[in-house]
Amino acid sequence: TRSALVLVTMSSIRSMLKKFDLNPSTEDSFKVRTLAGAFISVITVSIMAVLFWGELKLYMHNERVEDMVIDKETTAQTDISLSVDFPFIPCDFLQVGYRDALGNDRSDIDNEIFKTSLDVNGNLIGSRDKSSITITVPTKEEVLKTTKHDDTKAADTPCGDCFGAGEEGECCNDCQTLLRAYQRKHWNVDQIKQTAPQCKGYSFIEKWKNGVEKGCRVEGHLHVSKVQGHMFIIPSHANDLLTAGELRQVATSLNVTHTIHWFSLGTPIQGQVSPFEERRGVMTTDTASMYQYFVNAIPTTYIDGRGNVTNTYQVTETHHIRPLQSGSSLMPGLYFVYEFSPLRSVIRETHLPFFELCTSLCAILGGVFTMMGMVDSVLYSMSKEVKRKSKSGESELTQRVVSKSD
């Protein structure tokens, strides 16, 4: 019948397929289980587990491969980001600028660099200020005055005259406020400093020495051309509160000890350690000096494991303290002299492909099973040989005993 024919056909197909079985199984009755085999099985599983874990860690870890090529990038500008603490220089004594080989010269950058005052312990006080004239920190006397609980006395304080420079209702009770109002109007402050009663006998240096603000944090970023240049943080005229003579007096005794929290060109690369991270520079001389960092910026293309591309810079540095001679036209301060390398570093994050992980796991599985199977076979053969010799020895001894009894 047709059903019988189908059964015969299926049976012949099964018989043909069985001939392709590369792993023929044996009956349980032919398998010999030994204690040595159990120990070898435990060792086999342990070895495979350790090797599997190692391969999995390699698969999960991204390896960085770095190459060097000629830099063909034509980007005209890049960003410099920084954060520097000066524990012994107030914010009003500092100005930030840069010069480069193209003739660009900018000083007293207001819109990109922020200054925050520090107290004697290096703690931030006041608020971040991007203006070169705004004073955000009161003096010690002013702090003590404002902490008194005497509202009637504060209400009776007269409103100082701004001499036409102030806004409606604005009071200029001290020299700093008056000069701030004059600078907003872009008026000349030299004459008003000499004639205004608020500025009579006023000394900004003394106010700084007796005030609560002792240092300054300079932070922010600025755009620079991709050519050799230098960035500087040097003494300023303290918002016209210092004369040229007072500025020179301050500069000759300026202590530019500093702590660089960060200094970078471009976007920092994750996991990349910068030589400027929490870098402290200490003045080792009492004379006015230029603390110079010579920075070599290496253009870098970073390609992460997902294929995202970031163009940035790696930096290396050397530093030097340059004492200035008396009467030198150079100004003491902190200088970053930078140049760009003609070579580009290409960093790629490589990831082990999944098929390679599978290949490695299969190789471990087959290799460990084969090696431990060979060890088990040798041990089993040796144990059988020992038992065989033991039995033969016993039979010979029995025959000798029987022969002696006869």
mmCIF file of N, CA and C in Angstrom, residues 195-263:
data_model
loop_
_atom_site.group_PDB
_atom_site.id
_atom_site.type_symbol
_atom_site.label_atom_id
_atom_site.label_comp_id
_atom_site.label_asym_id
_atom_site.label_seq_id
_atom_site.Cartn_x
_atom_site.Cartn_y
_atom_site.Cartn_z
ATOM 1 N N THR A 195 39.626 114.590 41.798
ATOM 2 C CA THR A 195 38.730 115.629 42.337
ATOM 3 C C THR A 195 37.589 115.069 43.170
ATOM 4 N N ALA A 196 37.167 113.859 42.939
ATOM 5 C CA ALA A 196 36.002 113.319 43.651
ATOM 6 C C ALA A 196 36.354 113.049 45.108
ATOM 7 N N PRO A 197 35.472 113.430 46.023
ATOM 8 C CA PRO A 197 35.755 113.173 47.452
ATOM 9 C C PRO A 197 35.790 111.673 47.776
ATOM 10 N N GLN A 198 35.066 110.863 47.004
ATOM 11 C CA GLN A 198 35.084 109.421 47.279
ATOM 12 C C GLN A 198 36.470 108.809 47.032
ATOM 13 N N CYS A 199 37.250 109.413 46.124
ATOM 14 C CA CYS A 199 38.553 108.863 45.768
ATOM 15 C C CYS A 199 39.695 109.528 46.533
ATOM 16 N N LYS A 200 39.376 110.498 47.411
ATOM 17 C CA LYS A 200 40.427 111.189 48.146
ATOM 18 C C LYS A 200 41.064 110.230 49.160
ATOM 19 N N GLY A 201 42.366 110.067 49.053
ATOM 20 C CA GLY A 201 43.090 109.184 49.968
ATOM 21 C C GLY A 201 42.817 107.710 49.751
ATOM 22 N N TYR A 202 42.200 107.403 48.605
ATOM 23 C CA TYR A 202 41.844 105.993 48.353
ATOM 24 C C TYR A 202 43.053 105.240 47.794
ATOM 25 N N SER A 203 43.311 104.057 48.300
ATOM 26 C CA SER A 203 44.395 103.199 47.810
ATOM 27 C C SER A 203 43.845 101.800 47.607
ATOM 28 N N PHE A 204 43.809 101.375 46.345
ATOM 29 C CA PHE A 204 43.291 100.041 46.054
ATOM 30 C C PHE A 204 44.203 98.956 46.619
ATOM 31 N N ILE A 205 45.508 99.225 46.657
ATOM 32 C CA ILE A 205 46.448 98.240 47.188
ATOM 33 C C ILE A 205 46.170 97.984 48.662
ATOM 34 N N GLU A 206 45.928 99.065 49.413
ATOM 35 C CA GLU A 206 45.637 98.889 50.827
ATOM 36 C C GLU A 206 44.309 98.179 51.031
ATOM 37 N N LYS A 207 43.336 98.494 50.168
ATOM 38 C CA LYS A 207 42.044 97.829 50.293
ATOM 39 C C LYS A 207 42.172 96.334 50.023
ATOM 40 N N TRP A 208 43.016 95.998 49.052
ATOM 41 C CA TRP A 208 43.232 94.583 48.761
ATOM 42 C C TRP A 208 43.919 93.885 49.947
ATOM 43 N N LYS A 209 44.914 94.530 50.538
ATOM 44 C CA LYS A 209 45.629 93.910 51.652
ATOM 45 C C LYS A 209 44.727 93.709 52.856
ATOM 46 N N ASN A 210 43.783 94.652 53.088
ATOM 47 C CA ASN A 210 42.911 94.573 54.257
ATOM 48 C C ASN A 210 41.572 93.911 53.956
ATOM 49 N N GLY A 211 41.328 93.547 52.706
ATOM 50 C CA GLY A 211 40.039 92.990 52.329
ATOM 51 C C GLY A 211 39.979 91.484 52.489
ATOM 52 N N VAL A 212 38.815 90.927 52.180
ATOM 53 C CA VAL A 212 38.623 89.480 52.301
ATOM 54 C C VAL A 212 39.023 88.754 51.020
ATOM 55 N N GLU A 213 39.050 89.476 49.886
ATOM 56 C CA GLU A 213 39.459 88.830 48.639
ATOM 57 C C GLU A 213 40.976 88.865 48.520
ATOM 58 N N LYS A 214 41.581 87.679 48.422
ATOM 59 C CA LYS A 214 43.029 87.565 48.350
ATOM 60 C C LYS A 214 43.510 86.978 47.035
ATOM 61 N N GLY A 215 42.678 86.174 46.397
ATOM 62 C CA GLY A 215 43.090 85.497 45.175
ATOM 63 C C GLY A 215 42.011 85.550 44.120
ATOM 64 N N CYS A 216 42.234 84.799 43.037
ATOM 65 C CA CYS A 216 41.311 84.859 41.908
ATOM 66 C C CYS A 216 41.345 83.540 41.151
ATOM 67 N N ARG A 217 40.185 83.103 40.713
ATOM 68 C CA ARG A 217 40.075 81.970 39.790
ATOM 69 C C ARG A 217 39.729 82.511 38.406
ATOM 70 N N VAL A 218 40.570 82.191 37.439
ATOM 71 C CA VAL A 218 40.361 82.601 36.049
ATOM 72 C C VAL A 218 39.949 81.357 35.267
ATOM 73 N N GLU A 219 38.797 81.383 34.645
ATOM 74 C CA GLU A 219 38.316 80.224 33.897
ATOM 75 C C GLU A 219 37.485 80.680 32.715
ATOM 76 N N GLY A 220 37.384 79.801 31.742
ATOM 77 C CA GLY A 220 36.614 80.100 30.546
ATOM 78 C C GLY A 220 37.279 79.520 29.315
ATOM 79 N N HIS A 221 36.996 80.101 28.181
ATOM 80 C CA HIS A 221 37.574 79.632 26.918
ATOM 81 C C HIS A 221 37.727 80.812 25.974
ATOM 82 N N LEU A 222 38.604 80.656 25.000
ATOM 83 C CA LEU A 222 38.749 81.665 23.968
ATOM 84 C C LEU A 222 39.138 80.996 22.656
ATOM 85 N N HIS A 223 38.777 81.638 21.562
ATOM 86 C CA HIS A 223 39.060 81.133 20.220
ATOM 87 C C HIS A 223 40.409 81.684 19.759
ATOM 88 N N VAL A 224 41.264 80.785 19.302
ATOM 89 C CA VAL A 224 42.573 81.193 18.799
ATOM 90 C C VAL A 224 42.786 80.588 17.422
ATOM 91 N N SER A 225 43.599 81.245 16.636
ATOM 92 C CA SER A 225 43.955 80.724 15.317
ATOM 93 C C SER A 225 44.916 79.554 15.468
ATOM 94 N N LYS A 226 44.879 78.656 14.482
ATOM 95 C CA LYS A 226 45.715 77.453 14.545
ATOM 96 C C LYS A 226 47.120 77.773 14.039
ATOM 97 N N VAL A 227 47.763 78.689 14.731
ATOM 98 C CA VAL A 227 49.150 79.063 14.437
ATOM 99 C C VAL A 227 49.860 79.254 15.771
ATOM 100 N N GLN A 228 51.165 79.348 15.716
ATOM 101 C CA GLN A 228 51.950 79.530 16.933
ATOM 102 C C GLN A 228 51.577 80.847 17.605
ATOM 103 N N GLY A 229 51.515 80.812 18.929
ATOM 104 C CA GLY A 229 51.181 82.016 19.673
ATOM 105 C C GLY A 229 51.399 81.802 21.160
ATOM 106 N N HIS A 230 50.948 82.751 21.944
ATOM 107 C CA HIS A 230 51.024 82.593 23.388
ATOM 108 C C HIS A 230 49.853 83.309 24.045
ATOM 109 N N MET A 231 49.383 82.679 25.115
ATOM 110 C CA MET A 231 48.315 83.233 25.937
ATOM 111 C C MET A 231 48.927 83.696 27.251
ATOM 112 N N PHE A 232 48.468 84.833 27.771
ATOM 113 C CA PHE A 232 49.098 85.385 28.963
ATOM 114 C C PHE A 232 48.049 85.829 29.970
ATOM 115 N N ILE A 233 48.418 85.739 31.238
ATOM 116 C CA ILE A 233 47.636 86.281 32.357
ATOM 117 C C ILE A 233 48.601 87.159 33.141
ATOM 118 N N ILE A 234 48.455 88.470 33.010
ATOM 119 C CA ILE A 234 49.433 89.410 33.539
ATOM 120 C C ILE A 234 48.720 90.495 34.337
ATOM 121 N N PRO A 235 49.469 91.313 35.102
ATOM 122 C CA PRO A 235 48.842 92.400 35.868
ATOM 123 C C PRO A 235 48.215 93.449 34.941
ATOM 124 N N SER A 236 47.103 93.975 35.389
ATOM 125 C CA SER A 236 46.427 95.043 34.651
ATOM 126 C C SER A 236 46.431 96.304 35.507
ATOM 127 N N HIS A 237 45.804 97.335 35.000
ATOM 128 C CA HIS A 237 45.723 98.596 35.739
ATOM 129 C C HIS A 237 44.610 98.572 36.779
ATOM 130 N N ALA A 238 44.101 97.361 37.092
ATOM 131 C CA ALA A 238 43.059 97.217 38.116
ATOM 132 C C ALA A 238 41.891 98.154 37.847
ATOM 133 N N ASN A 239 41.405 98.107 36.616
ATOM 134 C CA ASN A 239 40.230 98.907 36.251
ATOM 135 C C ASN A 239 40.445 100.395 36.505
ATOM 136 N N ASP A 240 41.676 100.847 36.161
ATOM 137 C CA ASP A 240 42.046 102.254 36.334
ATOM 138 C C ASP A 240 42.109 102.681 37.791
ATOM 139 N N LEU A 241 42.123 101.743 38.721
ATOM 140 C CA LEU A 241 42.282 102.078 40.125
ATOM 141 C C LEU A 241 43.754 102.209 40.505
ATOM 142 N N LEU A 242 44.656 101.769 39.631
ATOM 143 C CA LEU A 242 46.098 101.864 39.877
ATOM 144 C C LEU A 242 46.734 102.818 38.879
ATOM 145 N N THR A 243 47.663 103.581 39.371
ATOM 146 C CA THR A 243 48.462 104.395 38.463
ATOM 147 C C THR A 243 49.562 103.531 37.856
ATOM 148 N N ALA A 244 50.270 104.069 36.860
ATOM 149 C CA ALA A 244 51.338 103.311 36.220
ATOM 150 C C ALA A 244 52.432 102.954 37.227
ATOM 151 N N GLY A 245 52.737 103.883 38.139
ATOM 152 C CA GLY A 245 53.751 103.612 39.150
ATOM 153 C C GLY A 245 53.316 102.528 40.119
ATOM 154 N N GLU A 246 52.045 102.592 40.538
ATOM 155 C CA GLU A 246 51.540 101.555 41.437
ATOM 156 C C GLU A 246 51.503 100.199 40.752
ATOM 157 N N LEU A 247 51.160 100.182 39.471
ATOM 158 C CA LEU A 247 51.142 98.923 38.734
ATOM 159 C C LEU A 247 52.531 98.307 38.678
ATOM 160 N N ARG A 248 53.561 99.141 38.412
ATOM 161 C CA ARG A 248 54.930 98.630 38.371
ATOM 162 C C ARG A 248 55.354 98.126 39.755
ATOM 163 N N GLN A 249 54.911 98.824 40.809
ATOM 164 C CA GLN A 249 55.230 98.384 42.164
ATOM 165 C C GLN A 249 54.608 97.023 42.462
ATOM 166 N N VAL A 250 53.364 96.845 42.052
ATOM 167 C CA VAL A 250 52.702 95.553 42.252
ATOM 168 C C VAL A 250 53.384 94.463 41.439
ATOM 169 N N ALA A 251 53.741 94.784 40.182
ATOM 170 C CA ALA A 251 54.315 93.779 39.289
ATOM 171 C C ALA A 251 55.653 93.263 39.793
ATOM 172 N N THR A 252 56.458 94.136 40.415
ATOM 173 C CA THR A 252 57.785 93.711 40.857
ATOM 174 C C THR A 252 57.719 92.732 42.017
ATOM 175 N N SER A 253 56.624 92.721 42.745
ATOM 176 C CA SER A 253 56.488 91.805 43.883
ATOM 177 C C SER A 253 55.376 90.788 43.662
ATOM 178 N N LEU A 254 54.985 90.579 42.410
ATOM 179 C CA LEU A 254 53.851 89.708 42.114
ATOM 180 C C LEU A 254 54.231 88.246 42.307
ATOM 181 N N ASN A 255 53.440 87.528 43.056
ATOM 182 C CA ASN A 255 53.640 86.099 43.287
ATOM 183 C C ASN A 255 52.658 85.325 42.404
ATOM 184 N N VAL A 256 53.151 84.747 41.319
ATOM 185 C CA VAL A 256 52.272 84.079 40.365
ATOM 186 C C VAL A 256 52.152 82.582 40.657
ATOM 187 N N THR A 257 52.339 82.181 41.910
ATOM 188 C CA THR A 257 52.035 80.800 42.294
ATOM 189 C C THR A 257 50.597 80.492 41.908
ATOM 190 N N HIS A 258 50.357 79.326 41.351
ATOM 191 C CA HIS A 258 49.049 79.040 40.762
ATOM 192 C C HIS A 258 48.769 77.544 40.803
ATOM 193 N N THR A 259 47.515 77.209 40.603
ATOM 194 C CA THR A 259 47.074 75.826 40.445
ATOM 195 C C THR A 259 46.212 75.751 39.184
ATOM 196 N N ILE A 260 46.626 74.930 38.228
ATOM 197 C CA ILE A 260 45.871 74.752 36.983
ATOM 198 C C ILE A 260 44.933 73.565 37.170
ATOM 199 N N HIS A 261 43.637 73.841 37.203
ATOM 200 C CA HIS A 261 42.665 72.743 37.303
ATOM 201 C C HIS A 261 42.542 72.015 35.966
ATOM 202 N N TRP A 262 42.519 72.770 34.907
ATOM 203 C CA TRP A 262 42.588 72.150 33.580
ATOM 204 C C TRP A 262 43.038 73.188 32.560
ATOM 205 N N PHE A 263 43.671 72.702 31.517
ATOM 206 C CA PHE A 263 44.061 73.518 30.370
ATOM 207 C C PHE A 263 44.058 72.586 29.170
#
